[in-house]
Coordinates of C-alpha atoms (C1' of nucleotides) in Angstrom, one line a residue:
Chain A
M1 CA 2.1 -19.2 -24.6
T2 CA 0.7 -17.2 -21.9
T3 CA -2.6 -17.1 -20.3
P4 CA -4.8 -14.0 -20.4
V5 CA -4.3 -11.9 -17.1
V6 CA -7.9 -12.0 -15.0
T7 CA -7.9 -10.3 -11.7
R8 CA -11.0 -9.5 -9.5
F9 CA -12.1 -7.3 -7.2
A10 CA -14.0 -8.8 -4.5
P11 CA -15.6 -6.2 -1.9
S12 CA -18.0 -7.5 0.8
P13 CA -21.2 -5.5 0.8
T14 CA -21.2 -4.6 4.2
G15 CA -20.8 -0.8 3.6
Y16 CA -20.0 1.5 1.2
L17 CA -16.8 1.5 -1.3
H18 CA -14.3 3.3 1.0
I19 CA -10.8 4.7 -0.4
G20 CA -8.8 1.6 0.4
G21 CA -11.2 -0.7 -1.6
A22 CA -11.1 1.9 -4.5
R23 CA -7.4 1.9 -4.9
T24 CA -7.3 -2.1 -4.5
A25 CA -9.9 -1.8 -7.4
L26 CA -7.9 0.4 -9.4
F27 CA -4.7 -1.7 -8.8
N28 CA -6.7 -4.7 -10.2
W29 CA -8.3 -2.6 -13.0
L30 CA -5.0 -1.0 -14.1
Y31 CA -3.2 -4.5 -13.8
A32 CA -5.7 -6.2 -16.2
R33 CA -5.8 -3.4 -18.5
H34 CA -2.2 -3.3 -19.0
F35 CA -2.2 -6.7 -19.9
G36 CA -5.0 -6.7 -21.9
G37 CA -6.9 -8.9 -19.5
K38 CA -10.2 -8.9 -17.6
M39 CA -10.9 -7.7 -14.3
L40 CA -13.9 -9.4 -12.6
L41 CA -16.2 -8.1 -9.8
R42 CA -17.4 -10.6 -7.0
I43 CA -19.9 -9.2 -4.6
E44 CA -18.8 -11.5 -1.3
D45 CA -22.1 -11.6 0.3
T46 CA -21.6 -15.0 1.8
D47 CA -22.6 -13.4 5.2
R48 CA -26.3 -12.6 4.2
A49 CA -27.1 -11.1 7.3
R50 CA -24.5 -8.2 7.1
S51 CA -24.7 -7.6 3.3
T52 CA -27.2 -5.2 1.9
D53 CA -28.5 -4.0 -1.5
D54 CA -27.7 -0.5 -0.6
A55 CA -24.0 -1.3 -0.1
I56 CA -23.9 -3.4 -3.4
E57 CA -25.3 -0.2 -5.2
A58 CA -23.0 2.1 -3.6
I59 CA -20.0 -0.2 -4.4
L60 CA -21.1 -0.6 -8.1
D61 CA -22.1 3.3 -8.4
G62 CA -18.6 4.0 -6.7
L63 CA -16.7 2.0 -9.3
R64 CA -18.6 3.2 -12.3
W65 CA -17.8 6.8 -11.1
L66 CA -14.2 6.3 -10.8
G67 CA -14.4 4.6 -14.5
L68 CA -13.3 1.2 -13.2
E69 CA -15.7 -0.8 -15.4
W70 CA -15.6 -4.5 -14.5
D71 CA -15.7 -7.3 -17.4
D72 CA -18.4 -9.9 -17.5
D73 CA -21.4 -10.2 -15.3
V74 CA -21.2 -9.6 -11.6
V75 CA -20.8 -12.7 -9.5
Y76 CA -22.8 -13.1 -6.3
Q77 CA -21.1 -15.2 -4.1
H78 CA -24.0 -16.2 -2.0
T79 CA -25.6 -18.1 -5.1
R80 CA -22.8 -20.3 -5.4
A81 CA -23.0 -22.1 -2.0
T82 CA -23.9 -25.2 -3.4
R83 CA -20.9 -25.4 -5.3
H84 CA -18.7 -24.4 -2.5
A85 CA -20.4 -27.3 -0.3
E86 CA -19.7 -29.6 -3.2
I87 CA -15.9 -28.9 -2.9
A88 CA -15.9 -29.4 0.8
D89 CA -17.7 -32.9 0.1
Q90 CA -15.0 -33.6 -2.2
M91 CA -12.3 -32.9 0.1
L92 CA -14.0 -35.2 2.8
A93 CA -14.1 -37.9 0.2
S94 CA -10.4 -37.7 -0.5
G95 CA -9.4 -37.4 3.0
N96 CA -8.5 -33.9 2.8
A97 CA -11.1 -32.7 5.2
Y98 CA -13.0 -34.1 8.0
R99 CA -16.0 -33.4 10.3
C100 CA -15.5 -31.8 13.7
Y101 CA -18.2 -31.7 16.3
C102 CA -16.4 -29.2 18.9
S103 CA -19.0 -27.0 20.3
P104 CA -18.3 -23.1 20.2
Q105 CA -17.8 -23.2 23.9
E106 CA -15.1 -25.7 23.7
L107 CA -13.4 -23.7 21.0
A108 CA -13.5 -20.8 23.1
E109 CA -11.9 -22.4 25.9
M110 CA -9.4 -24.3 23.7
R111 CA -8.3 -20.3 22.6
E112 CA -8.2 -19.0 26.0
K113 CA -5.9 -21.9 27.1
A114 CA -3.6 -21.6 24.2
R115 CA -3.2 -18.1 24.6
S116 CA -2.7 -18.2 28.4
E117 CA 0.1 -20.8 27.8
G118 CA 1.9 -18.6 25.4
N119 CA 1.0 -21.0 22.4
P120 CA -0.5 -20.0 18.9
V121 CA -4.1 -19.7 19.2
L122 CA -5.2 -22.5 17.0
Y123 CA -7.8 -25.4 16.8
D124 CA -5.9 -28.4 18.3
G125 CA -7.2 -31.0 15.8
T126 CA -9.5 -32.9 18.5
W127 CA -11.5 -34.4 15.7
R128 CA -8.9 -34.9 13.2
D129 CA -8.3 -38.5 13.9
R130 CA -11.1 -39.1 16.3
D131 CA -13.4 -42.2 15.3
P132 CA -16.7 -40.5 13.8
A133 CA -18.5 -43.2 15.8
D134 CA -17.8 -41.0 18.8
A135 CA -19.8 -38.2 17.4
P136 CA -22.2 -36.8 20.1
A137 CA -25.7 -37.2 19.0
G138 CA -28.0 -34.3 17.8
V139 CA -24.9 -32.2 16.9
D140 CA -24.3 -30.7 13.3
P141 CA -20.7 -31.0 12.6
V142 CA -18.4 -28.5 10.6
I143 CA -16.1 -29.5 8.0
R144 CA -12.4 -28.7 8.5
L145 CA -9.5 -29.1 6.3
K146 CA -7.1 -31.6 7.3
A147 CA -4.1 -29.3 7.0
P148 CA -0.5 -30.4 7.0
R149 CA 1.0 -30.4 10.4
T150 CA 4.6 -30.2 9.3
G151 CA 6.6 -28.3 6.7
E152 CA 6.0 -24.8 5.5
T153 CA 4.0 -23.1 2.9
L154 CA 5.6 -20.4 0.6
I155 CA 3.4 -17.7 -0.9
D156 CA 5.7 -15.7 -3.8
D157 CA 4.0 -12.5 -3.6
L158 CA 4.4 -10.2 -6.5
V159 CA 4.6 -7.2 -3.8
Q160 CA 5.6 -8.8 -0.6
G161 CA 8.0 -11.1 -2.2
P162 CA 8.5 -14.6 -1.0
V163 CA 6.7 -15.1 2.6
V164 CA 7.2 -18.4 4.5
T165 CA 4.8 -19.8 6.9
A166 CA 5.5 -22.7 9.2
N167 CA 2.5 -24.8 8.8
E168 CA 2.3 -25.4 12.5
Q169 CA 0.9 -22.1 12.5
L170 CA -2.0 -22.8 10.1
D171 CA -4.7 -24.8 11.8
D172 CA -7.7 -26.7 10.4
L173 CA -9.8 -24.0 9.4
I174 CA -13.3 -24.6 8.9
L175 CA -14.6 -25.1 5.3
L176 CA -18.5 -25.8 5.9
R177 CA -20.0 -24.5 9.0
S178 CA -22.4 -26.5 10.8
D179 CA -25.5 -25.2 8.8
G180 CA -23.7 -26.2 5.6
S181 CA -22.9 -22.9 4.7
P182 CA -19.4 -22.3 3.1
T183 CA -16.8 -20.1 5.1
Y184 CA -15.1 -17.2 3.3
M185 CA -11.9 -19.3 3.0
L186 CA -13.4 -21.8 1.3
S187 CA -15.5 -19.5 -1.2
V188 CA -12.7 -17.3 -2.1
V189 CA -10.5 -20.3 -3.4
V190 CA -13.2 -22.1 -5.2
D191 CA -14.4 -18.7 -6.8
D192 CA -11.2 -17.6 -7.6
H193 CA -10.6 -21.0 -9.2
D194 CA -13.6 -21.5 -10.9
M195 CA -13.5 -17.4 -12.4
A196 CA -10.1 -18.5 -13.6
V197 CA -8.8 -15.8 -11.7
T198 CA -4.8 -15.6 -12.4
H199 CA -3.8 -12.5 -10.2
V200 CA -5.3 -12.1 -6.7
V201 CA -4.4 -8.5 -5.8
R202 CA -5.7 -7.2 -2.7
G203 CA -5.0 -5.5 0.8
D204 CA -2.3 -7.1 2.6
D205 CA -4.7 -7.8 5.6
H206 CA -5.2 -11.0 3.6
L207 CA -1.6 -12.0 3.4
T208 CA -1.6 -14.6 6.1
N209 CA -4.8 -15.9 4.7
A210 CA -3.0 -16.3 1.6
A211 CA -1.0 -19.3 3.1
R212 CA -4.2 -21.0 4.4
Q213 CA -5.8 -20.7 1.2
A214 CA -2.8 -22.0 -0.5
L215 CA -3.6 -25.3 1.6
I216 CA -6.9 -25.6 0.1
Y217 CA -5.8 -25.2 -3.3
K218 CA -3.1 -27.9 -2.5
A219 CA -5.8 -30.2 -1.0
M220 CA -7.7 -29.9 -4.3
D221 CA -4.6 -30.0 -6.4
W222 CA -5.6 -26.7 -8.2
P223 CA -2.7 -24.3 -9.5
L224 CA -2.2 -21.5 -7.1
P225 CA -3.0 -18.1 -8.7
E226 CA -0.4 -15.2 -8.4
F227 CA -0.8 -13.0 -5.2
A228 CA -0.2 -9.4 -4.8
H229 CA -0.8 -8.3 -1.2
I230 CA -0.9 -4.5 -1.3
P231 CA -0.2 -2.4 1.7
L232 CA -3.2 -0.7 3.6
I233 CA -4.0 3.1 3.7
H234 CA -3.9 4.9 6.8
G235 CA -5.7 8.0 8.1
P236 CA -3.7 11.3 8.2
D237 CA -2.6 10.4 11.8
G238 CA -1.0 6.9 10.9
A239 CA -3.6 5.0 12.6
K240 CA -6.0 2.6 10.7
L241 CA -8.5 4.4 8.4
S242 CA -11.7 4.7 10.1
K243 CA -15.2 6.6 9.6
R244 CA -13.5 9.2 11.6
H245 CA -10.9 10.2 9.2
G246 CA -10.8 9.5 5.7
A247 CA -12.7 6.0 5.1
L248 CA -15.5 7.7 3.4
G249 CA -17.3 6.2 0.6
V250 CA -16.3 7.3 -2.7
D251 CA -19.6 8.9 -3.1
A252 CA -18.6 11.4 -0.4
Y253 CA -15.6 12.3 -2.4
R254 CA -17.6 12.9 -5.4
L255 CA -19.8 15.2 -3.2
M256 CA -17.0 17.0 -2.0
G257 CA -16.2 18.1 -5.5
Y258 CA -13.4 15.8 -6.4
L259 CA -13.1 14.6 -10.3
P260 CA -12.7 11.0 -10.8
H261 CA -9.3 11.5 -12.6
A262 CA -8.0 13.4 -9.9
M263 CA -9.1 10.7 -7.5
R264 CA -7.4 7.8 -9.7
N265 CA -4.3 9.9 -10.0
Y266 CA -4.2 10.3 -6.2
L267 CA -4.8 6.8 -5.3
V268 CA -2.3 5.5 -8.0
R269 CA 0.3 7.3 -6.5
L270 CA -0.4 5.8 -2.9
G271 CA 1.9 3.1 -3.1
W272 CA 2.7 3.0 -6.8
S273 CA 5.2 5.1 -8.6
H274 CA 6.8 5.4 -11.8
G275 CA 9.9 7.3 -11.5
D276 CA 9.3 11.1 -10.7
E277 CA 5.6 11.0 -12.4
E278 CA 3.1 12.7 -10.7
I279 CA 0.4 14.1 -13.3
I280 CA -0.5 11.0 -15.2
S281 CA -2.9 10.6 -17.6
L282 CA -5.3 7.5 -17.7
E283 CA -3.3 6.2 -20.9
D284 CA -0.1 6.5 -19.2
M285 CA -1.4 5.1 -16.1
I286 CA -2.4 1.7 -18.0
S287 CA 0.8 1.5 -20.0
W288 CA 2.9 2.2 -16.8
F289 CA 1.3 0.3 -14.4
D290 CA 2.9 -2.8 -13.0
L291 CA 3.0 -4.7 -9.7
N292 CA 6.4 -4.6 -9.1
A293 CA 6.5 -1.0 -8.8
V294 CA 4.2 -1.1 -5.6
G295 CA 5.7 -0.3 -2.6
R296 CA 5.4 -2.3 0.7
A297 CA 5.0 0.4 3.1
P298 CA 1.7 1.6 4.0
A299 CA 0.7 5.2 2.9
R300 CA -1.1 7.8 4.6
F301 CA -4.2 9.7 3.3
D302 CA -3.4 13.4 2.6
F303 CA -6.2 15.9 1.5
A304 CA -4.0 18.5 0.8
K305 CA -2.4 16.6 -2.1
L306 CA -5.6 15.2 -3.4
E307 CA -6.9 18.9 -3.6
N308 CA -3.8 20.0 -5.4
L309 CA -4.4 17.5 -8.1
N310 CA -8.0 18.1 -8.3
G311 CA -7.1 21.7 -8.9
H312 CA -4.9 20.8 -11.5
Y313 CA -7.3 18.7 -13.2
I314 CA -10.2 21.4 -12.9
R315 CA -8.0 23.9 -14.6
A316 CA -7.1 21.4 -17.4
S317 CA -11.0 20.4 -18.0
E318 CA -13.0 22.0 -20.7
D319 CA -15.4 24.8 -19.5
A320 CA -18.5 23.2 -20.9
V321 CA -17.7 20.0 -19.2
L322 CA -16.7 21.6 -15.7
S323 CA -20.0 23.8 -15.9
A324 CA -22.1 20.4 -16.7
A325 CA -20.2 18.5 -13.7
V326 CA -21.0 21.1 -11.4
A327 CA -24.6 21.2 -12.8
D328 CA -24.7 17.6 -12.0
L329 CA -23.7 18.2 -8.2
L330 CA -26.0 21.3 -7.7
P331 CA -28.9 19.2 -6.2
D332 CA -26.8 18.0 -3.7
I333 CA -24.5 21.0 -3.1
G334 CA -26.4 24.2 -4.2
Q335 CA -27.3 25.4 -0.9
E336 CA -23.9 24.5 0.7
A337 CA -22.3 26.6 -2.3
S338 CA -25.0 29.4 -2.2
M339 CA -26.0 28.4 -5.7
P340 CA -29.4 27.6 -7.0
E341 CA -30.3 23.8 -7.3
A342 CA -30.2 24.1 -11.1
L343 CA -29.3 27.0 -13.4
T344 CA -31.6 28.1 -16.2
T345 CA -30.4 27.8 -19.7
E346 CA -29.3 31.6 -19.6
E347 CA -27.7 31.1 -16.3
G348 CA -25.8 27.9 -17.7
R349 CA -24.5 30.2 -20.6
I350 CA -23.2 32.8 -18.3
F351 CA -21.4 30.0 -16.0
V352 CA -19.8 28.7 -18.9
D353 CA -18.7 32.3 -19.8
A354 CA -17.3 32.9 -16.2
M355 CA -15.6 29.5 -16.2
P356 CA -12.0 30.6 -17.6
A357 CA -11.9 33.1 -14.9
L358 CA -13.4 30.6 -12.3
K359 CA -11.6 27.5 -12.9
E360 CA -8.0 29.2 -12.2
R361 CA -9.2 29.5 -8.5
A362 CA -11.1 26.3 -7.9
K363 CA -9.7 23.3 -5.7
T364 CA -12.9 21.3 -5.8
L365 CA -16.3 21.6 -8.0
V366 CA -17.9 22.7 -4.7
G367 CA -15.5 25.7 -4.5
L368 CA -16.0 26.2 -8.1
A369 CA -19.6 26.5 -7.6
A370 CA -19.3 28.9 -4.5
S371 CA -17.0 31.1 -6.4
G372 CA -19.5 31.4 -9.2
A373 CA -22.6 32.3 -6.8
F374 CA -22.2 36.0 -6.8
L375 CA -23.1 35.7 -10.6
F376 CA -26.7 34.4 -9.7
A377 CA -27.2 36.3 -6.4
R378 CA -30.3 38.4 -6.1
R379 CA -30.2 42.0 -5.1
P380 CA -29.3 43.2 -2.2
I381 CA -26.6 40.6 -2.6
P382 CA -25.3 39.1 0.7
M383 CA -22.0 40.7 1.9
D384 CA -19.4 39.2 4.0
D385 CA -17.8 40.9 6.9
K386 CA -14.7 41.9 5.4
A387 CA -16.2 43.0 2.2
G388 CA -18.7 45.1 4.4
Q389 CA -15.6 46.8 5.7
L390 CA -14.1 47.9 2.6
L391 CA -17.2 49.8 1.8
T392 CA -16.3 53.2 3.7
G393 CA -18.1 56.4 3.4
D394 CA -15.2 57.4 1.0
A395 CA -15.5 54.2 -0.8
R396 CA -19.4 54.8 -1.2
Q397 CA -18.7 58.2 -2.6
I398 CA -16.3 56.7 -5.2
L399 CA -18.8 54.1 -6.2
A400 CA -21.2 56.7 -6.9
R401 CA -18.9 59.1 -8.8
L402 CA -18.0 55.7 -10.8
T403 CA -21.6 55.4 -12.0
V404 CA -21.2 58.2 -14.5
P405 CA -18.4 56.9 -16.9
L406 CA -19.7 53.3 -16.6
G407 CA -22.8 54.6 -17.7
Q408 CA -21.4 55.9 -20.7
T409 CA -19.2 52.7 -21.6
E410 CA -20.0 51.4 -24.9
P411 CA -19.9 48.9 -26.0
W412 CA -19.8 46.7 -22.6
T413 CA -16.8 44.9 -23.4
L414 CA -13.9 43.4 -21.0
E415 CA -11.6 46.1 -22.9
A416 CA -13.9 48.8 -22.7
V417 CA -14.8 48.4 -19.0
E418 CA -11.0 48.1 -18.1
A419 CA -10.4 51.4 -20.1
A420 CA -13.2 53.1 -18.3
L421 CA -11.9 51.8 -14.8
R422 CA -8.3 52.8 -15.3
D423 CA -9.2 56.3 -17.1
F424 CA -11.5 56.9 -14.1
A425 CA -8.8 56.1 -11.3
E426 CA -6.5 58.5 -13.3
R427 CA -9.1 61.2 -13.3
E428 CA -9.7 60.7 -9.4
N429 CA -5.8 60.5 -8.6
L430 CA -6.7 57.0 -7.1
K431 CA -4.8 53.7 -7.5
L432 CA -6.8 51.2 -9.2
G433 CA -6.9 49.0 -6.1
Q434 CA -8.6 51.7 -4.3
I435 CA -11.4 51.4 -6.6
A436 CA -11.4 47.8 -7.4
Q437 CA -11.4 46.7 -3.9
P438 CA -14.8 48.6 -2.8
L439 CA -16.1 47.7 -6.2
R440 CA -15.5 44.1 -5.9
A441 CA -17.2 44.1 -2.7
A442 CA -20.4 46.1 -3.8
L443 CA -20.5 43.4 -6.9
T444 CA -19.7 40.3 -5.4
G445 CA -20.0 40.7 -1.8
S446 CA -16.6 39.1 -1.2
T447 CA -13.0 40.4 -1.0
A448 CA -12.0 37.8 -3.5
S449 CA -13.1 37.0 -6.7
P450 CA -12.2 36.8 -10.5
G451 CA -10.4 40.1 -12.0
I452 CA -12.6 42.8 -11.6
F453 CA -12.9 43.7 -15.3
D454 CA -14.1 40.1 -15.8
V455 CA -16.6 40.6 -13.0
L456 CA -18.0 43.6 -14.4
A457 CA -18.1 42.0 -18.0
L458 CA -20.0 38.8 -16.6
L459 CA -22.3 40.9 -14.6
G460 CA -23.4 43.1 -17.6
R461 CA -23.9 46.9 -17.6
D462 CA -27.3 46.9 -16.0
E463 CA -26.8 44.5 -13.1
T464 CA -23.4 46.1 -12.4
L465 CA -24.9 49.5 -12.0
R466 CA -27.7 48.2 -9.8
R467 CA -25.5 46.3 -7.5
I468 CA -23.4 49.9 -7.4
A469 CA -26.4 51.7 -6.5
D470 CA -27.3 49.4 -4.0
Q471 CA -24.0 50.3 -2.1
A472 CA -23.1 53.9 -3.4
A473 CA -23.4 57.2 -1.0
Chain B
rG1 C1' 0.6 -14.4 23.9
rC2 C1' 2.0 -16.6 18.9
rC3 C1' 2.6 -15.6 13.5
rC4 C1' 3.5 -12.5 9.4
rC5 C1' 4.5 -7.6 6.9
rC6 C1' 6.6 -2.7 7.1
rA7 C1' 10.5 1.6 8.4
rU8 C1' 13.8 7.9 3.1
rC9 C1' 11.8 15.1 4.3
rG10 C1' 5.3 16.9 8.1
rU11 C1' 3.0 13.7 3.6
rC12 C1' 3.2 10.8 -1.0
rU13 C1' 7.6 8.9 -3.1
rA14 C1' 12.9 8.4 -6.4
rG15 C1' 16.8 5.6 -5.1
rC16 C1' 17.3 -1.3 -6.6
rG17 C1' 26.3 -1.1 -3.9
rG18 C1' 29.7 3.8 -5.8
rC19 C1' 26.0 8.8 -10.6
rC20 C1' 23.5 10.8 -3.2
rU21 C1' 27.2 17.1 -0.1
rA22 C1' 20.0 11.9 -1.3
rG23 C1' 16.0 13.9 -6.5
rG24 C1' 10.8 15.0 -7.5
rA25 C1' 5.8 16.5 -5.7
rC26 C1' 2.1 18.2 -2.0
rG27 C1' 2.2 21.2 2.2
rC28 C1' 5.2 25.2 4.6
rC29 C1' 8.3 30.0 4.5
rG30 C1' 10.2 34.0 1.5
rG31 C1' 10.2 36.6 -3.1
rC32 C1' 8.2 38.1 -8.2
rC33 C1' 3.6 39.0 -10.9
rU34 C1' -0.7 41.8 -9.4
rC35 C1' -7.3 45.2 -8.9
rU36 C1' -8.4 40.8 -4.4
rC37 C1' -8.0 35.4 -4.1
rA38 C1' -5.9 31.9 -7.0
rC39 C1' -2.7 30.5 -11.0
rG40 C1' 2.3 31.1 -12.4
rC41 C1' 7.7 31.7 -11.8
rC42 C1' 12.2 32.0 -8.7
rG43 C1' 14.4 30.9 -4.0
rG44 C1' 14.5 28.2 0.9
rA45 C1' 14.1 25.2 5.2
rA46 C1' 12.9 20.0 5.6
rA47 C1' 14.5 12.7 5.7
rC48 C1' 18.1 7.7 5.0
rA49 C1' 14.3 5.6 12.8
rG50 C1' 18.8 3.4 16.6
rG51 C1' 22.9 0.1 17.1
rG52 C1' 25.9 -3.9 15.0
rG53 C1' 27.8 -6.2 11.0
rU54 C1' 29.5 -7.9 5.3
rU55 C1' 32.4 -4.5 1.7
rC56 C1' 37.7 -0.7 -0.8
rG57 C1' 32.7 1.7 -0.7
rA58 C1' 25.9 1.3 2.2
rA59 C1' 19.9 4.8 2.0
rC60 C1' 20.3 0.3 -0.8
rC61 C1' 22.9 -6.4 1.7
rC62 C1' 22.6 -9.3 6.8
rC63 C1' 21.5 -9.4 12.2
rC64 C1' 19.4 -7.1 16.7
rU65 C1' 16.4 -2.9 18.8
rU66 C1' 12.9 0.5 18.6
rG67 C1' 8.5 1.9 16.7
rG68 C1' 4.1 1.0 13.2
rG69 C1' 0.7 -2.2 10.4
rG70 C1' -2.0 -7.2 10.0
rG71 C1' -3.5 -12.1 11.1
rC72 C1' -4.7 -15.9 14.8
rG73 C1' -13.8 -16.3 14.1
rC74 C1' -18.9 -21.7 12.6
rC75 C1' -16.6 -12.2 9.8
rA76 C1' -15.2 -11.4 5.2

RNA sequence: GCCCCCAUCGUCUAGCGGCCUAGGACGCCGGCCUCUCACGCCGGAAACAGGGGUUCGAACCCCCUUGGGGGCGCCA
């Protein structure tokens, strides 16, 4: 019989949920879902000074927005400090740990010396076998793991393959600080064990940590979980992701108008593949995902591809759903998109009607909003430079003459409006474009818009005629 | 400095010794469609980092070099 899969996502709440963390969470979530197991969430707030409630909220919100719901209650690591200390004491009692009275200055000197001599920068084990009676008075000791000094430690990583580390490279790491608080190394191991985590899926910046942690598992005689260290995501320039270029919080992507599913689809293809599949439904993602198909090379973040995927999902979305998604964003992006911060019921209806024409052209929800702004602009509508240049004297006269047939068009439907415009062009001996372009400028204030017949139909006869009158000679 | 990981088009990747004169996607270039912009469709340029091996045969296996990345905290 096989034990159920339990994965965990364990962010430290020192900032928002960035793109790399989001992908780690996604992989954990997919793996758990694929095997019908659980993904637990643990907030690694052992460092109280650097952890903030805002960051915790941002992380939780980010996960929810991406649709990565975790199972069970969130575990806050700092609440488990006494259990961590208890384990350290157990290791002390079993002889797998010892007290070390070295001062921070001594340790710094030790490191500097090792580095200058070309040796590995490790704790030298000064207090490993020293008589505790030699302990200096008034110094609170740390508790260190008594790590094996010979042999090697193997991590059979699900992504990286077998990774062997010589134990000489692993020093006696600190388990408990001099103030009695647990270190990260101790906390993760104890928590992963207590939470019955079967698969540790995390960034490969933790790969060397895995060997150190394995030593703690061994000292406690606990079974080792499976490890999967996934490569990091780099910025577009190949350098480590920083705030400069892409390490934005997922909330920033939300505000840029990306859809959660586009985000998931983009992220899952960064490092993982299923043959040539590019557009992947959630259902397929879950049934196809496995760690053995995760690559080992780091990937670069590419906005162009994310945008393309987002456009795809926008086009595939229902009109009402898109309209609602934009409406939710309006308070934040309304100004940027030249849209009101909220739409009236009537405006909302028009927006939904316009959606089929709008969504073909949008790459983001912000772009979608901006492209619909002309529908709600107040006269005289703002005109961009290129549109203004289209409205020559001749063009304005054509618009004036166009008023007549449009005034008689009945009923005001897409078909009738198209017929009227084509008929007018023929009678005036003009190509449709010669009419459509200045008309588009007058009606939308732009040179790019949905099809001109759609624009007329959407605007209605009265508003159309008024906007034309604003520009006609 | 020491240790570990990585390396296919600009980017994400397929490839798991012969199916590869290396496939797909994004982007780019050209064309078609056309009232603009998109969408869509058709076509094109574009990669196995370098050098040694192993093998009848290497993008795939081994070694070295180079180039990236990560770790070496009383941070997580």
